[in-house]
Structure formats: structure tokens, C-alpha cells
CSV table of C-alpha atoms and ligand atoms in Angstrom, one decimal:
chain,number,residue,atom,x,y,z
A,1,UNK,CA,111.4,134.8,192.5
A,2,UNK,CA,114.0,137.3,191.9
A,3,UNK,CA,115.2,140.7,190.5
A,4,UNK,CA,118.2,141.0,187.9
A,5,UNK,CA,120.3,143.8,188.9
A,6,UNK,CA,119.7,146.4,185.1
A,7,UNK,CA,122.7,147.9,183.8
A,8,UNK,CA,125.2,146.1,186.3
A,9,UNK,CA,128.5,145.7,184.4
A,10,UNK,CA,127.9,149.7,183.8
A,11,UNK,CA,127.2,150.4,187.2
A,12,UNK,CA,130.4,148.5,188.7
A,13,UNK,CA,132.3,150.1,186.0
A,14,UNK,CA,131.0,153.5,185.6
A,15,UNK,CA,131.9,153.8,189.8
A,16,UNK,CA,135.1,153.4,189.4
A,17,UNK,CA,135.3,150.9,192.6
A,18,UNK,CA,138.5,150.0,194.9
A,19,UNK,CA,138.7,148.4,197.9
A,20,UNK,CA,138.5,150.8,200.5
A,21,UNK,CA,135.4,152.2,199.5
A,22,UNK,CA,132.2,152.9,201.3
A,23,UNK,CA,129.1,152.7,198.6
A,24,UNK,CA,125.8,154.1,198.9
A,25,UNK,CA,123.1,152.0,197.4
A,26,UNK,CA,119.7,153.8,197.9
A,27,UNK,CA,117.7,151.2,196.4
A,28,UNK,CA,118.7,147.8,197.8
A,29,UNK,CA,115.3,146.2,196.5
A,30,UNK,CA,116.5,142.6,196.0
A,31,UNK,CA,119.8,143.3,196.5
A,32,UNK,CA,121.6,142.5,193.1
A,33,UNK,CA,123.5,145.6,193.0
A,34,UNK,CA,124.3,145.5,196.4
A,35,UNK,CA,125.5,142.0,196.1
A,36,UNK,CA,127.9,142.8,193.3
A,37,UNK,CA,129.1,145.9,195.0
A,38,UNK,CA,129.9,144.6,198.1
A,39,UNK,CA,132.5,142.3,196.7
A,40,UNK,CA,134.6,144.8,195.2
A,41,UNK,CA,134.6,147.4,198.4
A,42,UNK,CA,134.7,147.9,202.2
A,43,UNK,CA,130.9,148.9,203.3
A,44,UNK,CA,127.8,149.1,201.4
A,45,UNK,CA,124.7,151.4,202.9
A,46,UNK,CA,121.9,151.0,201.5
A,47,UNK,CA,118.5,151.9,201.5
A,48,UNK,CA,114.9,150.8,200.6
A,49,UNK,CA,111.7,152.2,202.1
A,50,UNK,CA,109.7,149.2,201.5
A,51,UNK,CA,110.4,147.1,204.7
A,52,UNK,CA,109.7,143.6,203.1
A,53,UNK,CA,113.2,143.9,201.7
A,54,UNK,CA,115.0,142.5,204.0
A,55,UNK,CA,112.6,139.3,203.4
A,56,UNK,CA,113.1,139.1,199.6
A,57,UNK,CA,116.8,139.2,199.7
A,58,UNK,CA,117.5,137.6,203.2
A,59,UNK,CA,120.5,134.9,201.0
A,60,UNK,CA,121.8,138.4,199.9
A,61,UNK,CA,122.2,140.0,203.3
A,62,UNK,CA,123.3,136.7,204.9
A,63,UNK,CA,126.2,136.6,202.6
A,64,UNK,CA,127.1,139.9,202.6
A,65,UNK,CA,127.8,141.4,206.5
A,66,UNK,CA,129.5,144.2,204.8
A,67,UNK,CA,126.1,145.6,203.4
A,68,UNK,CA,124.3,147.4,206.0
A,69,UNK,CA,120.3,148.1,204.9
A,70,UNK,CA,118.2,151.0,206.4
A,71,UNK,CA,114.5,150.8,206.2
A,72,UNK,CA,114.4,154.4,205.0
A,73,UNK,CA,113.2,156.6,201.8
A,74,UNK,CA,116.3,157.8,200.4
A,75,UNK,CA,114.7,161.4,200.5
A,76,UNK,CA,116.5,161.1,204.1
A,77,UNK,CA,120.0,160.2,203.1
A,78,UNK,CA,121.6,163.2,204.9
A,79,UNK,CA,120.0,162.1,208.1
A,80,UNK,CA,122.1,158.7,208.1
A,81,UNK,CA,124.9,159.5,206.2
A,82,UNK,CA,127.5,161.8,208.1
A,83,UNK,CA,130.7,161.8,206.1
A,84,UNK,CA,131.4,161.7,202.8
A,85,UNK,CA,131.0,158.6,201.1
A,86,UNK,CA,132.9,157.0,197.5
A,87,UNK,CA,129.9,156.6,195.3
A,88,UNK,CA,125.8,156.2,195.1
A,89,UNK,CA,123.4,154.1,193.3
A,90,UNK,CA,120.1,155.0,192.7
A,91,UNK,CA,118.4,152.2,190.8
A,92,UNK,CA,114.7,153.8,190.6
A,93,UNK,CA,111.0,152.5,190.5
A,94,UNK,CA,109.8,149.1,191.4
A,95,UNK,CA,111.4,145.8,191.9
A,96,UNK,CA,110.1,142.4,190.2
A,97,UNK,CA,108.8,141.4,193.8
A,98,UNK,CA,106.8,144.4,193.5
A,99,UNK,CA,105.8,143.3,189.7
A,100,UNK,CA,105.2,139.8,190.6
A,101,UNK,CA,103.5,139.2,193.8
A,102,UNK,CA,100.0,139.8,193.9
A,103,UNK,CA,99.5,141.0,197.4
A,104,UNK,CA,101.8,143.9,196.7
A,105,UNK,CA,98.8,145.3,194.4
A,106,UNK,CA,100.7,146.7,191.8
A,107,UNK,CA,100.1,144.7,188.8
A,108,UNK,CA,97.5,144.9,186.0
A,109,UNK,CA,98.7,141.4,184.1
A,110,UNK,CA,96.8,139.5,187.4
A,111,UNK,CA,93.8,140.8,189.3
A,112,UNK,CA,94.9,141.8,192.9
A,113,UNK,CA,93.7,144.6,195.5
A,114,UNK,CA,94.5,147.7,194.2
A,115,UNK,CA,97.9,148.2,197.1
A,116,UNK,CA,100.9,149.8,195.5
A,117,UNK,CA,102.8,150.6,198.1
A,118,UNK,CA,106.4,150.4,198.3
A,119,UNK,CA,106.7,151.8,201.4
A,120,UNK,CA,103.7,149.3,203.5
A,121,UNK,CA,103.5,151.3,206.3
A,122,UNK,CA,102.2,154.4,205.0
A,123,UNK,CA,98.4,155.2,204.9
A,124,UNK,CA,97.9,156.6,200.8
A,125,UNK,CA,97.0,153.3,198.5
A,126,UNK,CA,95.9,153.3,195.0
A,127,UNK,CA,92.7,151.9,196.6
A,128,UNK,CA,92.3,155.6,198.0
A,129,UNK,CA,93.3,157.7,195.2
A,130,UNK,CA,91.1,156.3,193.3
A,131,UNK,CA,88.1,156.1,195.1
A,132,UNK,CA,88.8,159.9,196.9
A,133,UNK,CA,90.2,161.9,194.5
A,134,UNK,CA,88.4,164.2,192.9
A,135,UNK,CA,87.8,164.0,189.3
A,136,UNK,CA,90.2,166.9,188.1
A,137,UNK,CA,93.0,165.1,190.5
A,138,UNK,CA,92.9,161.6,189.4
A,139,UNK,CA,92.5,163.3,185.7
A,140,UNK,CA,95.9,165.2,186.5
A,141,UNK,CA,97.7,162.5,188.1
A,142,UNK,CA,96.9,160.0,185.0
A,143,UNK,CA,97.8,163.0,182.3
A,144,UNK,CA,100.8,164.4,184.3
A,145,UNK,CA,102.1,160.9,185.8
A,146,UNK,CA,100.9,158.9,183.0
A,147,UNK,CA,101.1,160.9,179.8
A,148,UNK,CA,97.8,158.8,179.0
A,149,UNK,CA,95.8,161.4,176.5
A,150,UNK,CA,92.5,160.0,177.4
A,151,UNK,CA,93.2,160.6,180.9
A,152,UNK,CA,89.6,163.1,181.6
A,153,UNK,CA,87.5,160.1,180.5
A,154,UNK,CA,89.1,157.7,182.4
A,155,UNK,CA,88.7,159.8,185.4
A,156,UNK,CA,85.0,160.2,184.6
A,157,UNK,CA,84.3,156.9,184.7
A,158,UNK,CA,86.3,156.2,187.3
A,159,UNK,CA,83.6,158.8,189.5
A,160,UNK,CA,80.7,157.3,187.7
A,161,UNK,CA,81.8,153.6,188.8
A,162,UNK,CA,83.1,154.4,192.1
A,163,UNK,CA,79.5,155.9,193.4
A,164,UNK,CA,77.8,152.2,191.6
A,165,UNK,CA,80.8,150.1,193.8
A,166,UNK,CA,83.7,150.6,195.7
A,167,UNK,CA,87.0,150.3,193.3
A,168,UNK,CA,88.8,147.8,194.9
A,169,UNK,CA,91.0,145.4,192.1
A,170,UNK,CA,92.9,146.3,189.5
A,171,UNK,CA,90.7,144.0,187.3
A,172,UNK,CA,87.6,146.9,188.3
A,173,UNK,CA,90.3,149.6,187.3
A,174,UNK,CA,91.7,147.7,184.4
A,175,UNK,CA,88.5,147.0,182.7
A,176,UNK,CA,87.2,150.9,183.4
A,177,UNK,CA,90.2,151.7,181.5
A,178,UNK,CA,90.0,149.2,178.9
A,179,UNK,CA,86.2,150.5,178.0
A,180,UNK,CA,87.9,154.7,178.4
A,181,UNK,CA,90.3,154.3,175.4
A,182,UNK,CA,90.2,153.4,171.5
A,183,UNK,CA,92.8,152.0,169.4
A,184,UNK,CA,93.5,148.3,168.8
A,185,UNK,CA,95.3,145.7,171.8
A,186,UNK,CA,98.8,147.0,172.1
A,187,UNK,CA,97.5,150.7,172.5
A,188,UNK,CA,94.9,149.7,175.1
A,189,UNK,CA,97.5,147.9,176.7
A,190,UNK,CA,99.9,150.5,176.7
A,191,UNK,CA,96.8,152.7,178.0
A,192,UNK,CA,97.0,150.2,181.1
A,193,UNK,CA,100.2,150.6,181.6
A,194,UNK,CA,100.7,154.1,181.9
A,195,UNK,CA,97.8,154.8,184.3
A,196,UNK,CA,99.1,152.1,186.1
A,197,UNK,CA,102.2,154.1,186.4
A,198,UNK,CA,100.6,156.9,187.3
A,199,UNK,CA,98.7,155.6,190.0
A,200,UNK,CA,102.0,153.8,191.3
A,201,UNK,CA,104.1,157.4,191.0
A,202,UNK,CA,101.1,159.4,192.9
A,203,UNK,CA,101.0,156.6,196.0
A,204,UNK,CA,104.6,156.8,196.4
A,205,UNK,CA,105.4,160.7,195.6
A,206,UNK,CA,108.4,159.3,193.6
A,207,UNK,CA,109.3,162.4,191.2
A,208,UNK,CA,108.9,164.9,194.0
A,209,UNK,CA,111.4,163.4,196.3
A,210,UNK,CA,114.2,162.9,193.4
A,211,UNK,CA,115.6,166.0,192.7
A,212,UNK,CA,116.1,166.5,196.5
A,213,UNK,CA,117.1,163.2,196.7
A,214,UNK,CA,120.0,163.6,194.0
A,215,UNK,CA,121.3,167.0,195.0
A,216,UNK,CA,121.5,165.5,198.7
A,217,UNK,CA,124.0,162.5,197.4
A,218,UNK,CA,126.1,165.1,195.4
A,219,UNK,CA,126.4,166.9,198.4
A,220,UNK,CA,127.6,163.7,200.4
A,221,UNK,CA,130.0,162.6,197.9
A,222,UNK,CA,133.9,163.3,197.9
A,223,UNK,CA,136.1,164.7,195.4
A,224,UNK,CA,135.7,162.1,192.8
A,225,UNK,CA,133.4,160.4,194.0
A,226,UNK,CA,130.5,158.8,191.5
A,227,UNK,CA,126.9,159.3,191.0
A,228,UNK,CA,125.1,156.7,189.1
A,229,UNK,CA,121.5,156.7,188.5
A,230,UNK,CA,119.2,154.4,186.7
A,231,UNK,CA,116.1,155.3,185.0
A,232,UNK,CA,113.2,153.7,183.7
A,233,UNK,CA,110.8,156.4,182.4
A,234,UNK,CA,111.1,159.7,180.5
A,235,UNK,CA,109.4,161.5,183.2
A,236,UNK,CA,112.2,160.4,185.6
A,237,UNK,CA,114.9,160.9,183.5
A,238,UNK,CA,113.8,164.5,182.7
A,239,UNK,CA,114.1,165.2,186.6
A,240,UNK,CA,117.4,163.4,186.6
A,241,UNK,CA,119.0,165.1,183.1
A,242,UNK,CA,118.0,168.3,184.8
A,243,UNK,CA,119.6,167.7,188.2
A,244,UNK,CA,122.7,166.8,186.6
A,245,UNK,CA,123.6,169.9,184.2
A,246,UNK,CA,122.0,171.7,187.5
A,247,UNK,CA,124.3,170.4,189.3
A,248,UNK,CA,127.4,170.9,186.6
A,249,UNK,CA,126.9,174.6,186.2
A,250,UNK,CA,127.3,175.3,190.3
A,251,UNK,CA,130.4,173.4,189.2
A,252,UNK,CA,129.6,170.6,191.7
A,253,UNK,CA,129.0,167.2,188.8
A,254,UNK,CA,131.0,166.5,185.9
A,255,UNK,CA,128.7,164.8,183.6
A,256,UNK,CA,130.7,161.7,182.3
A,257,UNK,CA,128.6,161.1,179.5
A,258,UNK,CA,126.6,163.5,177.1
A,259,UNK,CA,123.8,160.9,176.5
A,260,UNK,CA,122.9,158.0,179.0
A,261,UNK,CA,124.2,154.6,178.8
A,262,UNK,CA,121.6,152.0,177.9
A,263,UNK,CA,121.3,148.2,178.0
A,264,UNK,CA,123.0,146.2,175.1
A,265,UNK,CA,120.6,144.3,173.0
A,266,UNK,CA,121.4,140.8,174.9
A,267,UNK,CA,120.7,142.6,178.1
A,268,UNK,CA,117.3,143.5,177.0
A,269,UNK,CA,116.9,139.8,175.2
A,270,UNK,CA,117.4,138.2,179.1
A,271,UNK,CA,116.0,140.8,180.8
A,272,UNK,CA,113.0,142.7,179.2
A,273,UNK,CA,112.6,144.9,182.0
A,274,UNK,CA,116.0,146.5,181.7
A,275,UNK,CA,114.6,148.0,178.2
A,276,UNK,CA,113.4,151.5,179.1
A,277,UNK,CA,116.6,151.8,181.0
A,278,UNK,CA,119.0,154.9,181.1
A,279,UNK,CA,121.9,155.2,183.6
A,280,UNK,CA,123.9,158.6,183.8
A,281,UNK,CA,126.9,158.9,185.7
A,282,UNK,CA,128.6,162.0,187.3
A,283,UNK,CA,131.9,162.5,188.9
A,284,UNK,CA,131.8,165.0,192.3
A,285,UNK,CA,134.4,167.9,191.7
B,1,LIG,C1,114.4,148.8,190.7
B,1,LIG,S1,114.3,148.3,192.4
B,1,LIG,C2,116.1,148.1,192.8
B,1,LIG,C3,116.6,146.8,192.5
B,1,LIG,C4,118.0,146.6,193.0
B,1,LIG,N1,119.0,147.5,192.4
B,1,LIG,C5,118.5,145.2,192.7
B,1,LIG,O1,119.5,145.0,192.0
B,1,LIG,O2,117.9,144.2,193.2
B,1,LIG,C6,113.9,149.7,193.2
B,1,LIG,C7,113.8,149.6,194.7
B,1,LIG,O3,114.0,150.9,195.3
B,1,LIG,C8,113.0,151.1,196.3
B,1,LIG,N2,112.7,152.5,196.3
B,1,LIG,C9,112.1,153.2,195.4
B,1,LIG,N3,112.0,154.5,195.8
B,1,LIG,C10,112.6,154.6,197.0
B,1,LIG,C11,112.8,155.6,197.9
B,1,LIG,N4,112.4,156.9,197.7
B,1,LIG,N5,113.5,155.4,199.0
B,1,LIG,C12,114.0,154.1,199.3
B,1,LIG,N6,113.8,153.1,198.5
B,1,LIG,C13,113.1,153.3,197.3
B,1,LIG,C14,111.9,150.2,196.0
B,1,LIG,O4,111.2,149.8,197.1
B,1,LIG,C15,112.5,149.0,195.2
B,1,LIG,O5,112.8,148.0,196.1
């Protein structure tokens, strides 16, 4: 098993990488970027908050002393990083090993326990949300998280199946779903998906840590120094568009593209996962 680094000529490109450089990866996940980037400079640092990491990319790490990971969220980058540093990556959401192994609890395709951590040593779970939450929360988090439209009636039965038996596999959740919305296959599988992703956003707080996250690596950059972040959903990208001319009119970011750079069609042909994704780049001043 493996992840395929998205967007990865881009990224090397759009960093404008020499030698000497120190690079900021903030989400090593299986370490594909990383890899690629510690070939071309002097030090990679990078960052992933789930702690398994180091396990799914141990060839990576072996191969690559220069990299140095820290078992951290990347909401805490100005607690590591002291001065300032050549470029950062920020490569967002889930990797395949999250996608792909059952006991990780994050898939729909294959029934598992309903997990979704990234980060495993935190207490919140799906499992929780969705057998704590109030109604009107777990309502909100699928409509706001998961721009799912039937979002209220999958909450209510959600509450009315919780009190007949504890919710505890996304093959319960997934077929509660499944009997909440209308429309043929592909839109009751795109239901899936998205509450899916909502559920997955909520456990690990990802949209309220970015913005911080973001303006806290502009800060750390130098003078010409890149920002490069991938996206994979339009709620992320909204936050990330909006940091970015944010962070252009303190006259901090040059934006180095109007529009985000996306994956060429072969990319998406070998690599299906990379087809939702949008990388924009900025330049510190
Ligand atoms: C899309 S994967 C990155 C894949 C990586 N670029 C590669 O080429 O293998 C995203 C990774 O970022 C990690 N991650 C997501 N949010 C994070 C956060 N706030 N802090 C640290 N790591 C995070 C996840 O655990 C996951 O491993």
C-alpha cells in the first residue's frame, strides 16, 4: 500500500527549489512529497499529527536522513520552527493509508468501526459524534461540513437509530444514510460521500485550524520564499483562496497564479484521487 504524491511536478516546480534550502512539509503522510523534496535541498521538516506515519513510510525516512518528521498538527508550526525557512507544503486531508486500511475507520466502500482519526491519540471519534451529538449538531456538521441537502433527515434518523443500537460501523451509518436520501446510485453515493466527509472534517477540526495554519507559514517564510498548498474540496479551498488575497492586501503574498493549478488529465487517469485537486502557490514579499 501506498500514497502517490498529487500535483508533484507542480509542487517541485512551483517552489522554486536550490540546494541550500530548508523545506517545510506540513503533511508528510506517506512521504511522497517529502521524498521528492529532499533530493533537491538541504533539510526537509515535516509534519503529520497522525503518529502511524512514521510506520507507513519507514523505506521513505530510512532513505532520506535529511527529512526530519515531527509528530505534530501543523496548527503548531511556530512552536517548532524558529527561523525562517525557504518554502512549505501543505498537501491537505487524508492519505490512501487512511482511505485504505480498515482499522483507520474512515471508509464507507468496506464496513469498519466508525474511527476517523488522523491524529489516534485524541479522544473525539466519529463513533462519538455520532452517537452524542445532538440532532441540530450532527444536522449542522453534515449541511455545513458536507453540503449534503438532506442533512436534517439524516440526523433524525441517525437519533431515532442510535436510541434502538449503539452506531458503531460505517455499514450502520452507511445504510441510515442510504435509506435518508432519494435519487438514483451515483447520487446516493455521492450522499455517502459527503457525510462521510463531514463526519471526517468535524473529528479532526480541519477547516478551523487552516487559516491559522496558513498565515503562521507566511509569517515563517523569507523574502521569496514559496507557499504551496494542495486542496481537495471547495470548502477548503474557499478558506485557502481567502487566506491568500488576505494575505496579498497586507502586502505579505504575491499570488503567482490568478486560478489554481490542477492535475493534467493523465494525472487524474493514474491517479483518481488527485481529481478534485487545486494547488495555489504564493511568493513571501
Ligand atoms: C494528503 S496526505 C499527504 C500525502 C503526502 N503529501 C504524500 O505525498 O505522501 C495528508 C496528510 O496530512 C496529515 N494531516 C492532515 N491535517 C494535518 C494537520 N492539521 N497537522 C498535521 N498533519 C496533518 C494527515 O494525517 C495525512 O497523513
Amino acid at each position: 500500500m501506498s500514497h502517490t504524491p498529487v500535483l508533484l511536478q507542480e509542487i517541485l516546480a512551483g517552489l522554486n527549489l536550490r540546494s541550500g534550502q530548508t523545506i517545510v512539509d506540513c503533511t508528510f503522510g506517506g512521504g511522497g512529497h517529502a521524498a521528492a523534496l529532499a533530493r533537491q535541498v538541504r533539510q526537509v521538516l515535516a509534519f503529520d499529527r497522525d503518529p502511524n506515519a512514521p510506520n507507513y513510510a519507514a523505506d521513505i525516512l530510512a532513505a532520506n536522513p535529511n527529512i526530519k518528521l515531527v509528530p505534530d498538527n501543523f496548527s503548531r508550526l511556530a512552536e517548532y520552527i524558529i527561523a525562517p525557512v525557504d518554502g512549505f507544503v501543505f498537501d491537505l486531508g487524508v492519505s490512501s493509508f487512511h482511505l485504505d486500511l480498515p482499522e483507520r475507520g474512515f471508509s464507507w466502500r468496506q464496513d469498519c468501526a466508525l474511527d476517523m482519526r488522523m491524529d489516534t491519540r485524541q479522544a473525539l471519534t466519529a463513533e462519538k459524534i455520532v452517537n452524542q451529538y445532538a440532532e441540530k449538531e450532527l444536522a449542522d456538521i453534515i449541511y455545513n461540513y458536507g453540503e449534503e441537502k438532506y442533512s436534517r433527515r439524516i440526523a433524525k434518523n441517525i437519533l431515532a437509530a442510535r436510541q434502538k443500537n449503539k452506531i458503531t460501523t460505517s455499514a450502520q451509518l452507511k445504510e441510515i444514510i442510504l435509506r435518508s436520501v432519494s435519487g438514483n446510485y451515483t447520487a446516493k453515493n455521492i450522499s455517502l460521500a459527503r457525510v462521510f466527509q463531514a463526519l471526517r472534517i468535524a473529528v479532526n477540526d480541519e477547516l478551523n485550524i487552516l487559516a491559522g495554519a496558513l498565515t503562521q507559514a507566511a509569517d515563517l517564510l523569507k523574502t521569496g520564499g514559496r507557499l504551496a498548498v494542495i486542496s481537495f474540496h471547495s470548502l477548503e479551498d474557499r478558506i485557502v483562496k481567502n487566506v491568500f488575497r488576505d494575505l496579498q492586501q497586507k502586502n505579505i503574498l504575491t499570488l503567482l497564479a490568478k486560478k489554481p493549478l490542477r492535475p493534467s488529465a493523465v494525472e487524474i487517469q493514474n491517479n483518481p484521487r488527485a481529481r478534485s485537486a487545486k494547488l495555489r502557490l504564493g511568493e513571501k514579499k
